[in-house]
Each structure stands twice: as C-alpha cells, then as structure tokens.
Amino acid sequence: MNLYEQAFACLMQVDISEKKKMVSLLQEAWQNGELNRNDSALVSIPVPGRPDSPDLLNPSLLKQRKLGSDLGRATLVHAILHIEFNAINLALDAVYRFRDMPEQYYSDWLKVAAEEAYHFSLLEKRLADLGYSYGDFPAHNGLWEMVLKTDHDVLIRMALVPRVLEARGLDVTPGMIERLLKAGDNDTVDILRIILRDEIGHVAIGSHWFKYCCKNKELNPEETFRNLLIEYMGKGLSGPFHEEARLQAGFSQEEIDELVKMV
C-alpha cells in the first residue's frame, strides 16, 4: 500500500466515524512498515472530506454565549470540536502533500492525526452529554483556508499552521479552563487539560520541522518566522501569549518577545 494514497483516502472520507477508524489503521500500517512512499498523484484539495454540517460562516457571524448555561457550554464545546475535526485533516494533509521529508516526519504527523481523532471523540461524547451533536451549530473554515495558502511549501506550512493557528490554542485554553471551572463544568475542563497537554506536543512537532526546513535552506528561524507572519497575517498575533506552553512547544524566548512587540 502507498502512504500518500492511503492518507488521501482518509483525508477525503466524509463520515467522521469512518475517518477516525481509517486514521488508526493508517498509523498502525505505517508503524508496521506496510506502506511505501512511491510517488503518486498530488492534487490541491479545496474542500477536504467533511460532513454536510456544520454550516461554515464568516467568523464575525458566529455568536459567543456565556458559559453559565448548558447552551453556552455546548456552543464552546462544539467550536473546539470543529477545530479538532479540522486538525485531523490538517495532519493528514501534512502527510499527503509534502513528499521529501524524513521518515520521522510522517510518523509525527500520523501520531498527531490519531491524537486529534481521540480529542474529537472525547469532545463528541461531552457534546452529546449536553444534548447536542456535531453540526448543530455553525462554524468557520479559517484553519483549512490557511492550509490552502500554504500547500506549496512545507516550511511555510510548518510555520503558519502548527506555530500560529494551533499554537493559539495554547494561549486561550487556560482562560477557557478557568471560566469553565467557575461555571462548575469539571467534565469539559478534564478534556481541555488533555487537549492542552497534547497540543503542546503537536506545536512542538511543527516547531521541530520548521527549524529543520530552515536549517536545510540556511535560514534564520526567528527572522523567517517573523517575516512569514508579516507576509501572510499582515500583522502580529493577538496576545496575551502562554509563554511557558510556547517554550515547551519549541518557541524560543526571542520569538516570544518578538510576538509581544508585534501585538
């Protein structure tokens, strides 16, 4: 079997339960040495495999609700659930799209895909406990839009998807945990703590491969990251930043200081 063809099949699977099973089998097959890396067709993917719901809206149109009600907590859980679903596809696309990386790169991103699928399952059950299902609330497509913008260069992908979009979760999750604790929602807090722990590792994987690509091209990582932020984001990122988590995830102190200056 071919790694890239199997990753593409997982990526384009619309049924979420089936996608999760396929991810697990793909990771197992790779670990067992059953997949080759012979070149195969490579295509752009404007729309990955996803169910018909949720409806995708502009982020400005999405309502934020207070966490004092089941509806408010369900809205938050659904938003995170949608991020985790997208993260499965993000990891699979990183495997499918970039063909000239070391073996460990593919092991890393298949591990990420499997952990994102696990996160999705935890949140899906929590949402069901609150009386709702994935697709009951609208969502946005910002994560996949950045995938499309970075599908031509693995260095840019590693810089802007794990180290910008996914790293934002490191910054905002502690605040969500604090608000949910005040609302008495310990069940959701337990899940978010698992996700935060794992996401530090996912961003660290992105940091590792970003620096690997920079080294191969004899580029300064800090300067390159700053320049890509300006080019693709048009400005700095929103603060505040969870410095301890970002340091654990492979950011240098110089990078964090530069992010703070750019706010």
PDB file of N, CA and C in Angstrom, residues 158-247:
ATOM      1  N   MET A 158       4.635  24.517   8.079  1.00  0.00           N
ATOM      2  CA  MET A 158       5.034  24.256   9.457  1.00  0.00           C
ATOM      3  C   MET A 158       5.071  25.545  10.281  1.00  0.00           C
ATOM      4  N   ALA A 159       5.396  26.647   9.643  1.00  0.00           N
ATOM      5  CA  ALA A 159       5.444  27.928  10.357  1.00  0.00           C
ATOM      6  C   ALA A 159       4.057  28.415  10.738  1.00  0.00           C
ATOM      7  N   LEU A 160       3.112  28.332   9.802  1.00  0.00           N
ATOM      8  CA  LEU A 160       1.862  29.057   9.964  1.00  0.00           C
ATOM      9  C   LEU A 160       0.679  28.233  10.445  1.00  0.00           C
ATOM     10  N   VAL A 161       0.713  26.923  10.258  1.00  0.00           N
ATOM     11  CA  VAL A 161      -0.420  26.135  10.766  1.00  0.00           C
ATOM     12  C   VAL A 161      -0.160  25.682  12.203  1.00  0.00           C
ATOM     13  N   PRO A 162       0.827  24.836  12.466  1.00  0.00           N
ATOM     14  CA  PRO A 162       1.033  24.476  13.885  1.00  0.00           C
ATOM     15  C   PRO A 162       1.509  25.633  14.752  1.00  0.00           C
ATOM     16  N   ARG A 163       2.408  26.495  14.229  1.00  0.00           N
ATOM     17  CA  ARG A 163       3.048  27.506  15.085  1.00  0.00           C
ATOM     18  C   ARG A 163       2.247  28.806  15.197  1.00  0.00           C
ATOM     19  N   VAL A 164       1.195  28.955  14.387  1.00  0.00           N
ATOM     20  CA  VAL A 164       0.340  30.138  14.506  1.00  0.00           C
ATOM     21  C   VAL A 164      -1.076  29.721  14.896  1.00  0.00           C
ATOM     22  N   LEU A 165      -1.755  28.989  14.009  1.00  0.00           N
ATOM     23  CA  LEU A 165      -3.160  28.679  14.268  1.00  0.00           C
ATOM     24  C   LEU A 165      -3.327  27.700  15.428  1.00  0.00           C
ATOM     25  N   GLU A 166      -2.570  26.609  15.415  1.00  0.00           N
ATOM     26  CA  GLU A 166      -2.714  25.641  16.502  1.00  0.00           C
ATOM     27  C   GLU A 166      -2.113  26.165  17.802  1.00  0.00           C
ATOM     28  N   ALA A 167      -1.043  26.938  17.702  1.00  0.00           N
ATOM     29  CA  ALA A 167      -0.432  27.492  18.908  1.00  0.00           C
ATOM     30  C   ALA A 167      -1.358  28.473  19.616  1.00  0.00           C
ATOM     31  N   ARG A 168      -2.313  29.026  18.885  1.00  0.00           N
ATOM     32  CA  ARG A 168      -3.268  29.936  19.528  1.00  0.00           C
ATOM     33  C   ARG A 168      -4.041  29.202  20.619  1.00  0.00           C
ATOM     34  N   GLY A 169      -4.262  27.908  20.416  1.00  0.00           N
ATOM     35  CA  GLY A 169      -4.941  27.117  21.439  1.00  0.00           C
ATOM     36  C   GLY A 169      -4.172  27.064  22.736  1.00  0.00           C
ATOM     37  N   LEU A 170      -2.842  27.095  22.649  1.00  0.00           N
ATOM     38  CA  LEU A 170      -2.031  27.102  23.869  1.00  0.00           C
ATOM     39  C   LEU A 170      -2.284  28.366  24.682  1.00  0.00           C
ATOM     40  N   ASP A 171      -2.557  29.467  23.978  1.00  0.00           N
ATOM     41  CA  ASP A 171      -2.767  30.753  24.649  1.00  0.00           C
ATOM     42  C   ASP A 171      -4.148  30.865  25.280  1.00  0.00           C
ATOM     43  N   VAL A 172      -5.180  30.369  24.583  1.00  0.00           N
ATOM     44  CA  VAL A 172      -6.552  30.624  25.022  1.00  0.00           C
ATOM     45  C   VAL A 172      -7.138  29.522  25.900  1.00  0.00           C
ATOM     46  N   THR A 173      -6.587  28.315  25.832  1.00  0.00           N
ATOM     47  CA  THR A 173      -7.186  27.212  26.592  1.00  0.00           C
ATOM     48  C   THR A 173      -7.141  27.424  28.105  1.00  0.00           C
ATOM     49  N   PRO A 174      -6.037  27.917  28.681  1.00  0.00           N
ATOM     50  CA  PRO A 174      -6.060  28.151  30.136  1.00  0.00           C
ATOM     51  C   PRO A 174      -7.190  29.077  30.573  1.00  0.00           C
ATOM     52  N   GLY A 175      -7.473  30.116  29.792  1.00  0.00           N
ATOM     53  CA  GLY A 175      -8.575  31.012  30.131  1.00  0.00           C
ATOM     54  C   GLY A 175      -9.922  30.323  30.050  1.00  0.00           C
ATOM     55  N   MET A 176     -10.093  29.465  29.041  1.00  0.00           N
ATOM     56  CA  MET A 176     -11.338  28.699  28.924  1.00  0.00           C
ATOM     57  C   MET A 176     -11.502  27.768  30.118  1.00  0.00           C
ATOM     58  N   ILE A 177     -10.413  27.130  30.511  1.00  0.00           N
ATOM     59  CA  ILE A 177     -10.461  26.236  31.671  1.00  0.00           C
ATOM     60  C   ILE A 177     -10.893  26.995  32.924  1.00  0.00           C
ATOM     61  N   GLU A 178     -10.337  28.178  33.110  1.00  0.00           N
ATOM     62  CA  GLU A 178     -10.686  28.980  34.286  1.00  0.00           C
ATOM     63  C   GLU A 178     -12.168  29.359  34.281  1.00  0.00           C
ATOM     64  N   ARG A 179     -12.681  29.772  33.124  1.00  0.00           N
ATOM     65  CA  ARG A 179     -14.099  30.161  33.046  1.00  0.00           C
ATOM     66  C   ARG A 179     -15.021  28.959  33.250  1.00  0.00           C
ATOM     67  N   LEU A 180     -14.624  27.804  32.726  1.00  0.00           N
ATOM     68  CA  LEU A 180     -15.446  26.606  32.898  1.00  0.00           C
ATOM     69  C   LEU A 180     -15.431  26.114  34.338  1.00  0.00           C
ATOM     70  N   LEU A 181     -14.299  26.267  35.022  1.00  0.00           N
ATOM     71  CA  LEU A 181     -14.239  25.908  36.433  1.00  0.00           C
ATOM     72  C   LEU A 181     -15.201  26.772  37.246  1.00  0.00           C
ATOM     73  N   LYS A 182     -15.241  28.061  36.917  1.00  0.00           N
ATOM     74  CA  LYS A 182     -16.169  28.960  37.609  1.00  0.00           C
ATOM     75  C   LYS A 182     -17.615  28.570  37.351  1.00  0.00           C
ATOM     76  N   ALA A 183     -17.860  28.019  36.135  1.00  0.00           N
ATOM     77  CA  ALA A 183     -19.218  27.592  35.779  1.00  0.00           C
ATOM     78  C   ALA A 183     -19.531  26.200  36.315  1.00  0.00           C
ATOM     79  N   GLY A 184     -18.543  25.548  36.948  1.00  0.00           N
ATOM     80  CA  GLY A 184     -18.760  24.233  37.530  1.00  0.00           C
ATOM     81  C   GLY A 184     -18.721  23.080  36.546  1.00  0.00           C
ATOM     82  N   ASP A 185     -18.153  23.305  35.363  1.00  0.00           N
ATOM     83  CA  ASP A 185     -18.118  22.267  34.323  1.00  0.00           C
ATOM     84  C   ASP A 185     -16.782  21.529  34.363  1.00  0.00           C
ATOM     85  N   ASN A 186     -16.614  20.681  35.349  1.00  0.00           N
ATOM     86  CA  ASN A 186     -15.359  19.959  35.509  1.00  0.00           C
ATOM     87  C   ASN A 186     -15.138  18.920  34.413  1.00  0.00           C
ATOM     88  N   ASP A 187     -16.233  18.386  33.859  1.00  0.00           N
ATOM     89  CA  ASP A 187     -16.101  17.361  32.819  1.00  0.00           C
ATOM     90  C   ASP A 187     -15.416  17.928  31.571  1.00  0.00           C
ATOM     91  N   THR A 188     -15.841  19.117  31.146  1.00  0.00           N
ATOM     92  CA  THR A 188     -15.207  19.737  29.985  1.00  0.00           C
ATOM     93  C   THR A 188     -13.779  20.151  30.309  1.00  0.00           C
ATOM     94  N   VAL A 189     -13.556  20.626  31.529  1.00  0.00           N
ATOM     95  CA  VAL A 189     -12.205  21.020  31.952  1.00  0.00           C
ATOM     96  C   VAL A 189     -11.243  19.845  31.849  1.00  0.00           C
ATOM     97  N   ASP A 190     -11.669  18.667  32.276  1.00  0.00           N
ATOM     98  CA  ASP A 190     -10.798  17.490  32.213  1.00  0.00           C
ATOM     99  C   ASP A 190     -10.366  17.207  30.775  1.00  0.00           C
ATOM    100  N   ILE A 191     -11.286  17.366  29.829  1.00  0.00           N
ATOM    101  CA  ILE A 191     -10.968  17.137  28.418  1.00  0.00           C
ATOM    102  C   ILE A 191     -10.014  18.197  27.904  1.00  0.00           C
ATOM    103  N   LEU A 192     -10.256  19.452  28.251  1.00  0.00           N
ATOM    104  CA  LEU A 192      -9.397  20.535  27.773  1.00  0.00           C
ATOM    105  C   LEU A 192      -7.977  20.398  28.304  1.00  0.00           C
ATOM    106  N   ARG A 193      -7.823  19.868  29.500  1.00  0.00           N
ATOM    107  CA  ARG A 193      -6.479  19.658  30.041  1.00  0.00           C
ATOM    108  C   ARG A 193      -5.727  18.593  29.245  1.00  0.00           C
ATOM    109  N   ILE A 194      -6.425  17.557  28.826  1.00  0.00           N
ATOM    110  CA  ILE A 194      -5.812  16.542  27.967  1.00  0.00           C
ATOM    111  C   ILE A 194      -5.403  17.167  26.634  1.00  0.00           C
ATOM    112  N   ILE A 195      -6.301  17.957  26.057  1.00  0.00           N
ATOM    113  CA  ILE A 195      -6.024  18.578  24.759  1.00  0.00           C
ATOM    114  C   ILE A 195      -4.851  19.535  24.857  1.00  0.00           C
ATOM    115  N   LEU A 196      -4.808  20.345  25.916  1.00  0.00           N
ATOM    116  CA  LEU A 196      -3.704  21.298  26.073  1.00  0.00           C
ATOM    117  C   LEU A 196      -2.371  20.563  26.180  1.00  0.00           C
ATOM    118  N   ARG A 197      -2.340  19.505  26.949  1.00  0.00           N
ATOM    119  CA  ARG A 197      -1.106  18.710  27.078  1.00  0.00           C
ATOM    120  C   ARG A 197      -0.644  18.183  25.719  1.00  0.00           C
ATOM    121  N   ASP A 198      -1.587  17.611  24.972  1.00  0.00           N
ATOM    122  CA  ASP A 198      -1.226  17.024  23.679  1.00  0.00           C
ATOM    123  C   ASP A 198      -0.884  18.081  22.650  1.00  0.00           C
ATOM    124  N   GLU A 199      -1.588  19.219  22.696  1.00  0.00           N
ATOM    125  CA  GLU A 199      -1.338  20.259  21.693  1.00  0.00           C
ATOM    126  C   GLU A 199       0.037  20.891  21.858  1.00  0.00           C
ATOM    127  N   ILE A 200       0.546  20.923  23.071  1.00  0.00           N
ATOM    128  CA  ILE A 200       1.926  21.380  23.247  1.00  0.00           C
ATOM    129  C   ILE A 200       2.861  20.499  22.424  1.00  0.00           C
ATOM    130  N   GLY A 201       2.614  19.201  22.473  1.00  0.00           N
ATOM    131  CA  GLY A 201       3.409  18.272  21.671  1.00  0.00           C
ATOM    132  C   GLY A 201       3.221  18.470  20.183  1.00  0.00           C
ATOM    133  N   HIS A 202       2.006  18.766  19.749  1.00  0.00           N
ATOM    134  CA  HIS A 202       1.742  18.965  18.320  1.00  0.00           C
ATOM    135  C   HIS A 202       2.449  20.215  17.798  1.00  0.00           C
ATOM    136  N   VAL A 203       2.372  21.280  18.567  1.00  0.00           N
ATOM    137  CA  VAL A 203       3.059  22.510  18.150  1.00  0.00           C
ATOM    138  C   VAL A 203       4.572  22.286  18.163  1.00  0.00           C
ATOM    139  N   ALA A 204       5.050  21.499  19.131  1.00  0.00           N
ATOM    140  CA  ALA A 204       6.483  21.184  19.184  1.00  0.00           C
ATOM    141  C   ALA A 204       6.925  20.433  17.932  1.00  0.00           C
ATOM    142  N   ILE A 205       6.066  19.561  17.427  1.00  0.00           N
ATOM    143  CA  ILE A 205       6.364  18.861  16.174  1.00  0.00           C
ATOM    144  C   ILE A 205       6.471  19.867  15.033  1.00  0.00           C
ATOM    145  N   GLY A 206       5.531  20.803  14.978  1.00  0.00           N
ATOM    146  CA  GLY A 206       5.613  21.843  13.956  1.00  0.00           C
ATOM    147  C   GLY A 206       6.876  22.664  14.084  1.00  0.00           C
ATOM    148  N   SER A 207       7.248  23.006  15.311  1.00  0.00           N
ATOM    149  CA  SER A 207       8.472  23.783  15.542  1.00  0.00           C
ATOM    150  C   SER A 207       9.699  23.012  15.068  1.00  0.00           C
ATOM    151  N   HIS A 208       9.738  21.730  15.389  1.00  0.00           N
ATOM    152  CA  HIS A 208      10.888  20.902  15.003  1.00  0.00           C
ATOM    153  C   HIS A 208      11.066  20.888  13.490  1.00  0.00           C
ATOM    154  N   TRP A 209       9.987  20.648  12.772  1.00  0.00           N
ATOM    155  CA  TRP A 209      10.113  20.526  11.317  1.00  0.00           C
ATOM    156  C   TRP A 209      10.271  21.875  10.638  1.00  0.00           C
ATOM    157  N   PHE A 210       9.750  22.925  11.255  1.00  0.00           N
ATOM    158  CA  PHE A 210      10.014  24.276  10.739  1.00  0.00           C
ATOM    159  C   PHE A 210      11.510  24.572  10.831  1.00  0.00           C
ATOM    160  N   LYS A 211      12.104  24.292  11.978  1.00  0.00           N
ATOM    161  CA  LYS A 211      13.537  24.548  12.157  1.00  0.00           C
ATOM    162  C   LYS A 211      14.375  23.638  11.252  1.00  0.00           C
ATOM    163  N   TYR A 212      13.932  22.426  11.059  1.00  0.00           N
ATOM    164  CA  TYR A 212      14.607  21.507  10.141  1.00  0.00           C
ATOM    165  C   TYR A 212      14.642  22.104   8.734  1.00  0.00           C
ATOM    166  N   CYS A 213      13.501  22.613   8.278  1.00  0.00           N
ATOM    167  CA  CYS A 213      13.426  23.202   6.937  1.00  0.00           C
ATOM    168  C   CYS A 213      14.288  24.461   6.841  1.00  0.00           C
ATOM    169  N   CYS A 214      14.265  25.267   7.887  1.00  0.00           N
ATOM    170  CA  CYS A 214      15.099  26.473   7.896  1.00  0.00           C
ATOM    171  C   CYS A 214      16.577  26.106   7.812  1.00  0.00           C
ATOM    172  N   LYS A 215      16.980  25.096   8.565  1.00  0.00           N
ATOM    173  CA  LYS A 215      18.382  24.671   8.542  1.00  0.00           C
ATOM    174  C   LYS A 215      18.781  24.203   7.154  1.00  0.00           C
ATOM    175  N   ASN A 216      17.920  23.447   6.493  1.00  0.00           N
ATOM    176  CA  ASN A 216      18.210  22.952   5.141  1.00  0.00           C
ATOM    177  C   ASN A 216      18.377  24.090   4.141  1.00  0.00           C
ATOM    178  N   LYS A 217      17.661  25.183   4.367  1.00  0.00           N
ATOM    179  CA  LYS A 217      17.731  26.319   3.456  1.00  0.00           C
ATOM    180  C   LYS A 217      18.652  27.426   3.964  1.00  0.00           C
ATOM    181  N   GLU A 218      19.341  27.132   5.053  1.00  0.00           N
ATOM    182  CA  GLU A 218      20.269  28.077   5.667  1.00  0.00           C
ATOM    183  C   GLU A 218      19.578  29.406   5.986  1.00  0.00           C
ATOM    184  N   LEU A 219      18.408  29.298   6.613  1.00  0.00           N
ATOM    185  CA  LEU A 219      17.626  30.459   7.012  1.00  0.00           C
ATOM    186  C   LEU A 219      17.623  30.572   8.531  1.00  0.00           C
ATOM    187  N   ASN A 220      17.571  31.799   9.025  1.00  0.00           N
ATOM    188  CA  ASN A 220      17.439  32.042  10.453  1.00  0.00           C
ATOM    189  C   ASN A 220      15.981  31.810  10.864  1.00  0.00           C
ATOM    190  N   PRO A 221      15.702  30.875  11.773  1.00  0.00           N
ATOM    191  CA  PRO A 221      14.307  30.558  12.101  1.00  0.00           C
ATOM    192  C   PRO A 221      13.512  31.737  12.652  1.00  0.00           C
ATOM    193  N   GLU A 222      14.104  32.493  13.583  1.00  0.00           N
ATOM    194  CA  GLU A 222      13.367  33.618  14.178  1.00  0.00           C
ATOM    195  C   GLU A 222      13.018  34.665  13.133  1.00  0.00           C
ATOM    196  N   GLU A 223      13.993  35.020  12.315  1.00  0.00           N
ATOM    197  CA  GLU A 223      13.761  36.034  11.282  1.00  0.00           C
ATOM    198  C   GLU A 223      12.764  35.529  10.242  1.00  0.00           C
ATOM    199  N   THR A 224      12.886  34.265   9.858  1.00  0.00           N
ATOM    200  CA  THR A 224      11.980  33.697   8.867  1.00  0.00           C
ATOM    201  C   THR A 224      10.556  33.654   9.386  1.00  0.00           C
ATOM    202  N   PHE A 225      10.384  33.258  10.635  1.00  0.00           N
ATOM    203  CA  PHE A 225       9.048  33.194  11.222  1.00  0.00           C
ATOM    204  C   PHE A 225       8.411  34.583  11.262  1.00  0.00           C
ATOM    205  N   ARG A 226       9.188  35.575  11.688  1.00  0.00           N
ATOM    206  CA  ARG A 226       8.664  36.942  11.744  1.00  0.00           C
ATOM    207  C   ARG A 226       8.249  37.431  10.358  1.00  0.00           C
ATOM    208  N   ASN A 227       9.083  37.175   9.362  1.00  0.00           N
ATOM    209  CA  ASN A 227       8.780  37.623   8.003  1.00  0.00           C
ATOM    210  C   ASN A 227       7.530  36.938   7.445  1.00  0.00           C
ATOM    211  N   LEU A 228       7.358  35.651   7.757  1.00  0.00           N
ATOM    212  CA  LEU A 228       6.171  34.935   7.279  1.00  0.00           C
ATOM    213  C   LEU A 228       4.906  35.444   7.967  1.00  0.00           C
ATOM    214  N   LEU A 229       5.009  35.786   9.250  1.00  0.00           N
ATOM    215  CA  LEU A 229       3.865  36.374   9.947  1.00  0.00           C
ATOM    216  C   LEU A 229       3.420  37.654   9.255  1.00  0.00           C
ATOM    217  N   ILE A 230       4.367  38.506   8.936  1.00  0.00           N
ATOM    218  CA  ILE A 230       4.045  39.785   8.294  1.00  0.00           C
ATOM    219  C   ILE A 230       3.463  39.548   6.910  1.00  0.00           C
ATOM    220  N   GLU A 231       4.062  38.622   6.156  1.00  0.00           N
ATOM    221  CA  GLU A 231       3.622  38.373   4.781  1.00  0.00           C
ATOM    222  C   GLU A 231       2.223  37.764   4.720  1.00  0.00           C
ATOM    223  N   TYR A 232       1.956  36.779   5.586  1.00  0.00           N
ATOM    224  CA  TYR A 232       0.706  36.030   5.481  1.00  0.00           C
ATOM    225  C   TYR A 232      -0.390  36.529   6.413  1.00  0.00           C
ATOM    226  N   MET A 233       0.002  37.072   7.562  1.00  0.00           N
ATOM    227  CA  MET A 233      -1.002  37.523   8.529  1.00  0.00           C
ATOM    228  C   MET A 233      -1.226  39.029   8.440  1.00  0.00           C
ATOM    229  N   GLY A 234      -0.249  39.733   7.870  1.00  0.00           N
ATOM    230  CA  GLY A 234      -0.379  41.176   7.702  1.00  0.00           C
ATOM    231  C   GLY A 234      -0.092  41.973   8.961  1.00  0.00           C
ATOM    232  N   LYS A 235       0.128  41.273  10.070  1.00  0.00           N
ATOM    233  CA  LYS A 235       0.364  41.960  11.348  1.00  0.00           C
ATOM    234  C   LYS A 235       0.815  40.921  12.360  1.00  0.00           C
ATOM    235  N   GLY A 236       0.984  41.364  13.592  1.00  0.00           N
ATOM    236  CA  GLY A 236       1.323  40.428  14.652  1.00  0.00           C
ATOM    237  C   GLY A 236       0.106  39.648  15.106  1.00  0.00           C
ATOM    238  N   LEU A 237       0.309  38.724  16.016  1.00  0.00           N
ATOM    239  CA  LEU A 237      -0.774  37.916  16.545  1.00  0.00           C
ATOM    240  C   LEU A 237      -1.394  38.594  17.757  1.00  0.00           C
ATOM    241  N   SER A 238      -2.605  38.174  18.086  1.00  0.00           N
ATOM    242  CA  SER A 238      -3.266  38.699  19.273  1.00  0.00           C
ATOM    243  C   SER A 238      -2.681  38.059  20.522  1.00  0.00           C
ATOM    244  N   GLY A 239      -2.422  38.877  21.514  1.00  0.00           N
ATOM    245  CA  GLY A 239      -1.959  38.362  22.791  1.00  0.00           C
ATOM    246  C   GLY A 239      -3.132  38.181  23.729  1.00  0.00           C
ATOM    247  N   PRO A 240      -2.898  37.844  24.989  1.00  0.00           N
ATOM    248  CA  PRO A 240      -1.588  37.516  25.552  1.00  0.00           C
ATOM    249  C   PRO A 240      -1.136  36.122  25.140  1.00  0.00           C
ATOM    250  N   PHE A 241       0.136  35.809  25.392  1.00  0.00           N
ATOM    251  CA  PHE A 241       0.701  34.538  24.991  1.00  0.00           C
ATOM    252  C   PHE A 241       1.030  33.690  26.223  1.00  0.00           C
ATOM    253  N   HIS A 242       0.745  32.412  26.128  1.00  0.00           N
ATOM    254  CA  HIS A 242       1.063  31.466  27.206  1.00  0.00           C
ATOM    255  C   HIS A 242       2.530  31.079  27.024  1.00  0.00           C
ATOM    256  N   GLU A 243       3.399  31.880  27.629  1.00  0.00           N
ATOM    257  CA  GLU A 243       4.832  31.746  27.354  1.00  0.00           C
ATOM    258  C   GLU A 243       5.371  30.380  27.742  1.00  0.00           C
ATOM    259  N   GLU A 244       4.973  29.873  28.896  1.00  0.00           N
ATOM    260  CA  GLU A 244       5.500  28.582  29.346  1.00  0.00           C
ATOM    261  C   GLU A 244       5.151  27.479  28.347  1.00  0.00           C
ATOM    262  N   ALA A 245       3.893  27.462  27.887  1.00  0.00           N
ATOM    263  CA  ALA A 245       3.472  26.435  26.932  1.00  0.00           C
ATOM    264  C   ALA A 245       4.194  26.596  25.604  1.00  0.00           C
ATOM    265  N   ARG A 246       4.373  27.833  25.175  1.00  0.00           N
ATOM    266  CA  ARG A 246       5.049  28.065  23.892  1.00  0.00           C
ATOM    267  C   ARG A 246       6.527  27.672  23.973  1.00  0.00           C
ATOM    268  N   LEU A 247       7.147  27.909  25.097  1.00  0.00           N
ATOM    269  CA  LEU A 247       8.537  27.480  25.261  1.00  0.00           C
ATOM    270  C   LEU A 247       8.632  25.956  25.203  1.00  0.00           C
TER     271      LEU A 247
END
